[in-house]
Tab-separated table of N, CA, C and O in Angstrom:
chain	number	residue	atom	x	y	z
A	10	MET	N	121.062	63.290	114.555
A	10	MET	CA	119.924	64.131	114.956
A	10	MET	C	121.042	65.490	115.546
A	10	MET	O	120.244	66.689	115.803
A	11	PHE	N	122.638	65.496	115.502
A	11	PHE	CA	123.203	66.471	115.337
A	11	PHE	C	122.966	67.679	114.158
A	11	PHE	O	122.658	68.737	114.357
A	12	VAL	N	122.045	67.083	113.289
A	12	VAL	CA	122.252	67.822	111.841
A	12	VAL	C	120.429	68.978	112.430
A	12	VAL	O	120.645	70.149	112.084
A	13	VAL	N	119.363	68.183	112.868
A	13	VAL	CA	118.567	68.985	113.643
A	13	VAL	C	119.208	69.747	114.653
A	13	VAL	O	118.604	71.231	114.891
A	14	GLY	N	119.998	69.606	115.453
A	14	GLY	CA	120.471	70.328	116.316
A	14	GLY	C	121.061	71.693	116.008
A	14	GLY	O	120.935	72.921	116.358
A	15	ASN	N	121.846	71.562	114.607
A	15	ASN	CA	122.485	72.425	114.203
A	15	ASN	C	121.290	73.838	113.939
A	15	ASN	O	121.735	74.755	113.326
A	16	PHE	N	120.310	73.198	113.326
A	16	PHE	CA	119.161	73.694	112.612
A	16	PHE	C	118.775	74.469	113.322
A	16	PHE	O	118.539	75.677	113.536
A	17	PHE	N	117.896	73.922	114.409
A	17	PHE	CA	117.827	75.088	115.713
A	17	PHE	C	118.712	76.306	116.272
A	17	PHE	O	118.462	77.046	116.394
A	18	THR	N	120.380	75.766	116.597
A	18	THR	CA	121.362	76.312	116.785
A	18	THR	C	121.246	77.948	115.453
A	18	THR	O	121.270	79.236	116.114
A	19	ALA	N	121.012	77.518	114.073
A	19	ALA	CA	120.828	78.347	113.015
A	19	ALA	C	119.729	79.479	113.338
A	19	ALA	O	120.008	80.498	113.118
A	20	LEU	N	118.855	78.386	113.680
A	20	LEU	CA	117.250	79.227	113.434
A	20	LEU	C	117.862	80.077	114.840
A	20	LEU	O	116.600	81.291	114.591
A	21	ALA	N	117.841	79.915	115.744
A	21	ALA	CA	118.190	80.942	117.213
A	21	ALA	C	118.858	81.851	116.967
A	21	ALA	O	118.761	83.244	116.958
A	22	ALA	N	119.796	81.837	116.166
A	22	ALA	CA	120.794	83.073	115.247
A	22	ALA	C	120.108	84.147	114.199
A	22	ALA	O	119.896	85.168	114.743
A	23	VAL	N	119.392	83.779	113.757
A	23	VAL	CA	118.690	84.051	112.994
A	23	VAL	C	117.723	85.203	113.562
A	23	VAL	O	117.408	86.243	113.096
A	24	VAL	N	116.446	84.307	114.108
A	24	VAL	CA	115.504	84.950	114.868
A	24	VAL	C	115.937	86.335	115.740
A	24	VAL	O	115.754	87.408	115.984
A	25	TYR	N	117.505	85.790	116.517
A	25	TYR	CA	117.967	86.986	117.522
A	25	TYR	C	118.039	88.264	116.395
A	25	TYR	O	117.861	89.312	116.576
A	26	TYR	N	118.849	87.950	115.479
A	26	TYR	CA	119.203	89.328	114.521
A	26	TYR	C	118.221	89.495	113.557
A	26	TYR	O	118.026	91.016	113.607
A	27	VAL	N	117.333	88.964	113.491
A	27	VAL	CA	115.792	89.735	112.884
A	27	VAL	C	115.324	90.594	113.532
A	27	VAL	O	114.542	91.593	113.489
A	28	LEU	N	115.049	90.079	114.652
A	28	LEU	CA	114.585	90.885	116.076
A	28	LEU	C	115.466	92.199	116.351
A	28	LEU	O	114.632	93.049	116.648
A	29	GLU	N	116.905	91.855	116.399
A	29	GLU	CA	117.549	92.942	116.826
A	29	GLU	C	117.601	94.164	115.475
A	29	GLU	O	117.256	95.497	116.001
A	30	LEU	N	117.415	93.656	114.466
A	30	LEU	CA	117.420	94.207	113.328
A	30	LEU	C	116.193	95.372	113.494
A	30	LEU	O	115.885	96.393	112.964
A	31	TYR	N	114.710	94.691	113.249
A	31	TYR	CA	113.540	95.055	113.590
A	31	TYR	C	113.251	95.968	114.790
A	31	TYR	O	113.029	97.213	114.889
A	32	ILE	N	114.386	96.090	116.078
A	32	ILE	CA	114.402	97.193	117.000
A	32	ILE	C	115.043	98.324	116.677
A	32	ILE	O	114.367	99.539	116.858
A	33	TYR	N	115.982	97.892	115.596
A	33	TYR	CA	116.692	99.521	115.311
A	33	TYR	C	115.360	100.321	114.072
A	33	TYR	O	115.627	101.684	114.030
A	34	VAL	N	114.989	99.130	113.312
A	34	VAL	CA	113.703	99.935	112.644
A	34	VAL	C	113.206	100.839	113.347
A	34	VAL	O	112.112	102.126	112.966
A	35	VAL	N	112.344	100.491	114.658
A	35	VAL	CA	111.364	100.768	115.240
A	35	VAL	C	112.145	102.040	115.857
A	35	VAL	O	111.595	103.386	115.734
A	36	VAL	N	113.304	101.786	116.110
A	36	VAL	CA	113.958	103.193	116.879
A	36	VAL	C	114.131	104.388	115.665
A	36	VAL	O	113.522	105.577	116.235
A	37	ALA	N	114.158	103.589	114.440
A	37	ALA	CA	114.641	104.923	113.491
A	37	ALA	C	113.034	105.264	112.918
A	37	ALA	O	112.672	107.057	113.199
A	38	ARG	N	112.435	104.724	113.245
A	38	ARG	CA	110.717	105.198	113.050
A	38	ARG	C	110.246	106.328	114.156
A	38	ARG	O	109.834	107.617	113.627
A	39	ALA	N	110.910	105.805	115.451
A	39	ALA	CA	110.420	106.562	116.410
A	39	ALA	C	111.502	107.972	116.371
A	39	ALA	O	110.632	109.187	116.428
A	40	LEU	N	112.298	107.850	115.866
A	40	LEU	CA	113.184	109.100	115.708
A	40	LEU	C	112.769	109.817	114.605
A	40	LEU	O	112.966	111.189	114.413
A	41	ILE	N	112.531	109.645	113.590
A	41	ILE	CA	111.904	110.063	112.391
A	41	ILE	C	110.766	110.820	112.571
A	41	ILE	O	110.522	111.862	112.294
A	42	SER	N	109.790	110.072	113.760
A	42	SER	CA	108.864	110.856	114.061
A	42	SER	C	108.688	112.215	114.604
A	42	SER	O	107.837	113.023	114.910
A	43	TRP	N	110.084	112.451	115.185
A	43	TRP	CA	110.182	113.917	116.289
A	43	TRP	C	110.103	114.841	115.156
A	43	TRP	O	110.079	115.619	115.446
A	44	VAL	N	110.286	114.419	113.975
A	44	VAL	CA	111.113	115.897	112.906
A	44	VAL	C	109.244	116.000	111.805
A	44	VAL	O	108.592	114.641	112.334
A	45	ASN	N	109.338	116.565	111.115
A	45	ASN	CA	108.608	116.778	109.954
A	45	ASN	C	109.097	115.746	108.554
A	45	ASN	O	109.418	116.718	108.018
A	46	PRO	N	108.791	114.396	108.504
A	46	PRO	CA	109.273	113.654	107.413
A	46	PRO	C	108.743	113.902	106.498
A	46	PRO	O	107.668	114.387	106.431
A	47	ASP	N	109.431	114.042	105.356
A	47	ASP	CA	108.842	114.065	103.835
A	47	ASP	C	107.990	112.798	103.748
A	47	ASP	O	108.394	111.525	103.482
A	48	PRO	N	106.513	112.664	103.739
A	48	PRO	CA	105.690	111.436	103.586
A	48	PRO	C	106.040	110.736	101.923
A	48	PRO	O	105.827	109.571	101.776
A	49	TRP	N	106.652	111.101	100.933
A	49	TRP	CA	107.349	110.922	99.944
A	49	TRP	C	108.405	110.070	99.938
A	49	TRP	O	108.650	109.605	98.983
A	50	ASN	N	109.236	110.731	101.266
A	50	ASN	CA	110.405	109.958	101.009
A	50	ASN	C	110.693	108.529	100.891
A	50	ASN	O	110.148	107.684	101.958
A	51	PRO	N	111.097	107.459	100.427
A	51	PRO	CA	111.287	106.107	100.648
A	51	PRO	C	111.088	105.623	101.424
A	51	PRO	O	111.079	104.820	102.069
A	52	ILE	N	112.704	105.946	102.361
A	52	ILE	CA	113.405	105.825	103.445
A	52	ILE	C	111.664	105.795	104.464
A	52	ILE	O	111.713	104.858	105.474
A	53	VAL	N	111.398	107.198	104.192
A	53	VAL	CA	109.996	106.708	105.575
A	53	VAL	C	109.076	106.392	105.344
A	53	VAL	O	108.079	105.567	106.321
A	54	GLN	N	108.589	106.178	103.761
A	54	GLN	CA	107.515	105.246	103.547
A	54	GLN	C	107.410	103.689	103.511
A	54	GLN	O	107.172	103.081	104.130
A	55	PHE	N	108.924	103.043	103.729
A	55	PHE	CA	109.273	101.833	103.917
A	55	PHE	C	109.175	101.484	105.697
A	55	PHE	O	109.111	100.814	105.988
A	56	LEU	N	109.844	102.383	105.987
A	56	LEU	CA	109.758	102.306	108.444
A	56	LEU	C	108.248	102.500	108.426
A	56	LEU	O	107.667	101.749	108.989
A	57	ASP	N	107.431	103.364	107.806
A	57	ASP	CA	106.182	103.298	108.218
A	57	ASP	C	105.424	101.855	107.205
A	57	ASP	O	104.676	101.270	108.479
A	58	ARG	N	106.101	101.193	106.369
A	58	ARG	CA	105.025	99.872	105.917
A	58	ARG	C	105.561	98.901	106.764
A	58	ARG	O	104.662	97.868	106.866
A	59	VAL	N	106.423	98.823	107.548
A	59	VAL	CA	107.394	98.072	108.000
A	59	VAL	C	106.672	98.144	109.612
A	59	VAL	O	106.387	96.787	109.877
A	60	THR	N	106.295	99.052	110.351
A	60	THR	CA	106.450	99.083	111.441
A	60	THR	C	105.000	99.285	111.747
A	60	THR	O	104.448	98.864	112.774
A	61	GLU	N	104.323	100.419	111.096
A	61	GLU	CA	102.998	100.427	111.147
A	61	GLU	C	101.891	99.414	111.219
A	61	GLU	O	101.161	99.606	112.669
A	62	PRO	N	101.862	97.860	110.716
A	62	PRO	CA	101.114	96.945	111.252
A	62	PRO	C	101.117	96.328	112.185
A	62	PRO	O	100.443	95.682	113.271
A	63	VAL	N	102.188	96.240	113.111
A	63	VAL	CA	102.703	96.209	114.512
A	63	VAL	C	102.338	97.140	115.714
A	63	VAL	O	102.101	97.043	116.868
A	64	LEU	N	102.892	98.299	115.254
A	64	LEU	CA	102.392	99.286	115.838
A	64	LEU	C	101.028	99.919	115.989
A	64	LEU	O	101.068	100.534	117.049
A	65	ALA	N	100.060	99.950	115.090
A	65	ALA	CA	98.530	99.977	115.310
A	65	ALA	C	97.818	99.266	116.303
A	65	ALA	O	97.077	99.944	116.751
A	66	PRO	N	98.300	98.318	116.079
A	66	PRO	CA	97.370	97.349	117.266
A	66	PRO	C	97.887	98.054	118.891
A	66	PRO	O	96.812	97.952	119.406
A	67	ILE	N	98.846	98.045	118.941
A	67	ILE	CA	99.601	98.507	120.478
A	67	ILE	C	98.960	99.659	120.604
A	67	ILE	O	98.638	100.039	121.827
A	68	ARG	N	99.161	100.835	119.373
A	68	ARG	CA	98.292	101.764	120.170
A	68	ARG	C	97.142	102.070	119.984
A	68	ARG	O	96.578	103.035	121.098
A	69	ARG	N	96.486	101.168	119.918
A	69	ARG	CA	95.005	101.087	119.697
A	69	ARG	C	94.858	100.662	121.388
A	69	ARG	O	93.804	100.987	122.035
A	70	LEU	N	95.670	99.582	121.920
A	70	LEU	CA	95.513	99.445	123.128
A	70	LEU	C	95.719	99.615	124.174
A	70	LEU	O	94.992	100.232	125.192
A	71	ILE	N	97.101	100.858	124.410
A	71	ILE	CA	97.233	101.882	124.834
A	71	ILE	C	96.727	103.191	124.569
A	71	ILE	O	96.830	104.139	126.051
A	72	GLY	N	96.499	103.608	123.720
A	72	GLY	CA	96.342	104.906	123.392
A	72	GLY	C	97.578	106.429	123.204
A	72	GLY	O	98.453	105.418	123.842
A	73	TRP	N	97.212	106.941	123.223
A	73	TRP	CA	98.103	108.361	123.806
A	73	TRP	C	97.887	108.623	124.827
A	73	TRP	O	96.918	109.045	125.230
A	74	ARG	N	98.918	108.927	125.472
A	74	ARG	CA	99.026	109.188	127.064
A	74	ARG	C	99.790	110.256	126.823
A	74	ARG	O	100.982	110.602	126.766
A	75	LEU	N	99.147	111.551	127.423
A	75	LEU	CA	99.931	112.669	127.581
A	75	LEU	C	100.030	113.306	126.388
A	75	LEU	O	101.184	114.038	125.788
A	76	GLY	N	99.549	112.699	125.339
A	76	GLY	CA	100.160	113.312	123.804
A	76	GLY	C	101.231	112.730	123.224
A	76	GLY	O	102.007	113.207	122.344
A	77	ILE	N	101.791	111.482	124.245
A	77	ILE	CA	103.253	110.780	123.902
A	77	ILE	C	102.294	109.424	123.457
A	77	ILE	O	101.980	108.884	123.556
A	78	ASP	N	102.867	109.245	122.075
A	78	ASP	CA	102.982	107.503	121.208
A	78	ASP	C	103.839	106.740	122.218
A	78	ASP	O	105.071	107.074	122.054
A	79	PHE	N	103.361	106.102	123.291
A	79	PHE	CA	104.732	105.242	123.814
A	79	PHE	C	104.366	103.637	122.966
A	79	PHE	O	105.127	102.507	123.014
A	80	SER	N	103.930	103.481	122.106
A	80	SER	CA	103.679	102.045	121.158
A	80	SER	C	104.904	101.877	120.729
A	80	SER	O	105.521	100.598	121.038
A	81	PRO	N	106.358	102.282	120.543
A	81	PRO	CA	107.531	102.250	119.933
A	81	PRO	C	108.043	101.547	121.215
A	81	PRO	O	108.380	100.695	121.091
A	82	MET	N	107.739	101.951	122.576
A	82	MET	CA	108.718	101.588	123.268
A	82	MET	C	108.078	100.272	124.006
A	82	MET	O	108.616	99.456	124.104
A	83	VAL	N	106.776	100.076	123.595
A	83	VAL	CA	105.976	99.330	124.645
A	83	VAL	C	106.804	98.072	123.372
A	83	VAL	O	106.895	96.873	123.583
A	84	LEU	N	106.710	98.025	121.930
A	84	LEU	CA	106.887	97.641	120.973
A	84	LEU	C	108.298	96.992	121.151
A	84	LEU	O	108.941	95.375	121.193
A	85	ILE	N	109.080	97.746	121.626
A	85	ILE	CA	110.552	97.378	121.709
A	85	ILE	C	111.248	96.341	122.648
A	85	ILE	O	111.694	95.640	123.097
A	86	LEU	N	109.932	96.814	123.797
A	86	LEU	CA	110.131	95.662	125.455
A	86	LEU	C	109.793	94.710	124.787
A	86	LEU	O	110.212	93.522	125.325
A	87	ILE	N	108.489	94.258	124.082
A	87	ILE	CA	108.184	93.132	123.154
A	87	ILE	C	109.108	92.388	122.795
A	87	ILE	O	109.118	91.329	122.709
A	88	LEU	N	109.637	93.069	122.004
A	88	LEU	CA	110.614	92.313	121.122
A	88	LEU	C	112.199	91.597	121.904
A	88	LEU	O	112.803	90.851	121.855
A	89	ILE	N	112.514	92.801	122.900
A	89	ILE	CA	113.531	92.078	124.007
A	89	ILE	C	112.973	90.915	124.579
A	89	ILE	O	113.644	89.769	124.929
A	90	PHE	N	111.907	90.831	125.014
A	90	PHE	CA	111.281	89.909	125.875
A	90	PHE	C	111.480	88.624	124.775
A	90	PHE	O	111.901	87.517	125.488
A	91	LEU	N	110.791	88.916	123.747
A	91	LEU	CA	110.792	87.378	122.712
A	91	LEU	C	112.431	86.846	122.121
A	91	LEU	O	112.874	85.732	122.356
A	92	GLN	N	113.083	88.184	121.971
A	92	GLN	CA	114.838	87.533	122.196
A	92	GLN	C	115.151	86.964	123.379
A	92	GLN	O	115.883	86.198	123.400
A	93	LYS	N	115.162	87.229	124.573
A	93	LYS	CA	115.472	86.467	125.656
A	93	LYS	C	114.813	85.276	126.088
A	93	LYS	O	115.093	84.333	127.149
A	94	PHE	N	113.437	85.427	125.559
A	94	PHE	CA	113.052	84.025	125.780
A	94	PHE	C	112.522	83.107	124.654
A	94	PHE	O	113.273	82.124	124.839
A	95	ILE	N	112.756	83.572	123.326
A	95	ILE	CA	112.382	82.568	121.964
A	95	ILE	C	114.137	81.794	121.955
A	95	ILE	O	114.270	80.786	121.582
A	96	VAL	N	115.115	83.125	121.913
A	96	VAL	CA	116.314	82.762	121.508
A	96	VAL	C	117.099	81.392	122.089
A	96	VAL	O	117.341	80.700	121.823
A	97	PRO	N	116.899	81.998	123.475
A	97	PRO	CA	117.873	80.961	124.578
A	97	PRO	C	116.942	79.584	124.345
A	97	PRO	O	117.565	78.021	124.440
A	98	SER	N	115.561	79.457	124.442
A	98	SER	CA	114.451	78.268	124.368
A	98	SER	C	115.365	77.755	123.020
A	98	SER	O	115.343	76.426	123.038
A	99	LEU	N	115.400	78.243	121.611
A	99	LEU	CA	115.714	77.384	120.556
A	99	LEU	C	117.054	76.720	120.755
A	99	LEU	O	117.122	75.612	120.296
A	100	ALA	N	118.181	77.791	121.415
A	100	ALA	CA	119.089	77.365	121.742
A	100	ALA	C	119.217	76.243	122.890
A	100	ALA	O	120.274	75.045	122.276
A	101	GLN	N	119.069	75.753	123.990
A	101	GLN	CA	118.122	75.082	124.636
A	101	GLN	C	117.899	73.583	123.806
A	101	GLN	O	118.591	72.669	124.010
A	102	MET	N	116.775	73.947	122.842
A	102	MET	CA	116.408	73.089	122.319
A	102	MET	C	117.475	72.190	121.307
A	102	MET	O	117.764	71.181	121.084
A	103	ALA	N	118.494	72.758	120.750
A	103	ALA	CA	119.188	72.715	119.774
A	103	ALA	C	120.694	72.083	120.655
A	103	ALA	O	120.820	70.712	120.177
A	104	ALA	N	120.788	72.004	122.038
A	104	ALA	CA	121.615	71.582	122.603
A	104	ALA	C	121.114	69.930	123.042
A	104	ALA	O	122.182	69.070	123.318
A	105	THR	N	119.595	69.923	123.529
A	105	THR	CA	119.167	68.832	124.049
A	105	THR	C	118.995	67.985	122.931
A	105	THR	O	119.556	66.898	122.898
A	106	ILE	N	118.814	68.694	121.839
A	106	ILE	CA	118.579	67.584	120.591
A	106	ILE	C	120.464	66.937	119.990
A	106	ILE	O	120.586	66.002	119.513
A	107	GLY	N	120.665	68.227	120.481
A	107	GLY	CA	122.419	67.350	119.505
A	107	GLY	C	123.233	66.752	120.694
A	107	GLY	O	124.206	65.680	119.829
A	108	SER	N	122.433	66.752	121.593
A	108	SER	CA	123.168	65.531	122.423
A	108	SER	C	122.986	64.634	122.481
A	108	SER	O	123.834	63.590	123.047
A	109	GLY	N	122.017	64.538	122.061
A	109	GLY	CA	120.961	62.886	121.937
A	109	GLY	C	120.458	62.717	123.300
A	109	GLY	O	119.554	61.364	123.246
A	110	THR	N	120.115	63.580	124.421
A	110	THR	CA	119.342	63.246	125.508
A	110	THR	C	118.577	64.400	125.527
A	110	THR	O	118.210	64.856	125.264
A	111	SER	N	117.537	64.303	126.521
A	111	SER	CA	116.532	64.694	127.145
A	111	SER	C	115.986	64.584	128.744
A	111	SER	O	116.149	63.865	129.409
A	112	THR	N	115.673	65.825	128.694
A	112	THR	CA	115.961	65.838	130.204
A	112	THR	C	114.473	65.810	130.416
A	112	THR	O	114.416	65.677	132.221
A	113	GLY	N	113.433	65.485	129.702
A	113	GLY	CA	112.002	65.176	130.364
A	113	GLY	C	111.110	66.356	130.691
A	113	GLY	O	110.409	66.530	131.468
A	114	GLY	N	111.856	67.832	130.156
A	114	GLY	CA	111.256	69.020	131.028
A	114	GLY	C	111.748	69.238	132.895
A	114	GLY	O	111.255	70.299	133.299
A	115	ILE	N	112.807	68.372	132.736
A	115	ILE	CA	113.288	68.717	134.370
A	115	ILE	C	114.773	69.380	134.307
A	115	ILE	O	115.432	68.750	133.217
A	116	PRO	N	114.752	70.131	134.168
A	116	PRO	CA	116.296	71.256	134.445
A	116	PRO	C	117.327	70.737	135.158
A	116	PRO	O	116.910	69.937	136.420
């Protein structure tokens, strides 16, 4: 069972770093939006392709307030929540599986 525990430990680390990297991509997209970027620049196109599918539904939900797009900030808060929720849950699952004991959902 320690192999499954190690798998969940590694999965928790990968999920943490993927979410962290995506936060940096969203921040880069927000910073670039403050200037007039060249839409044909490959970096700008990459940032748009990677973030727009996630930002568009948030933008539709909350809209523009006072002419400011708050969707990147909302997305960053969601990603931080996922980091604080999913990663410790996976780590705790790994510890439970790795030790071979189950608490039965009781802390």
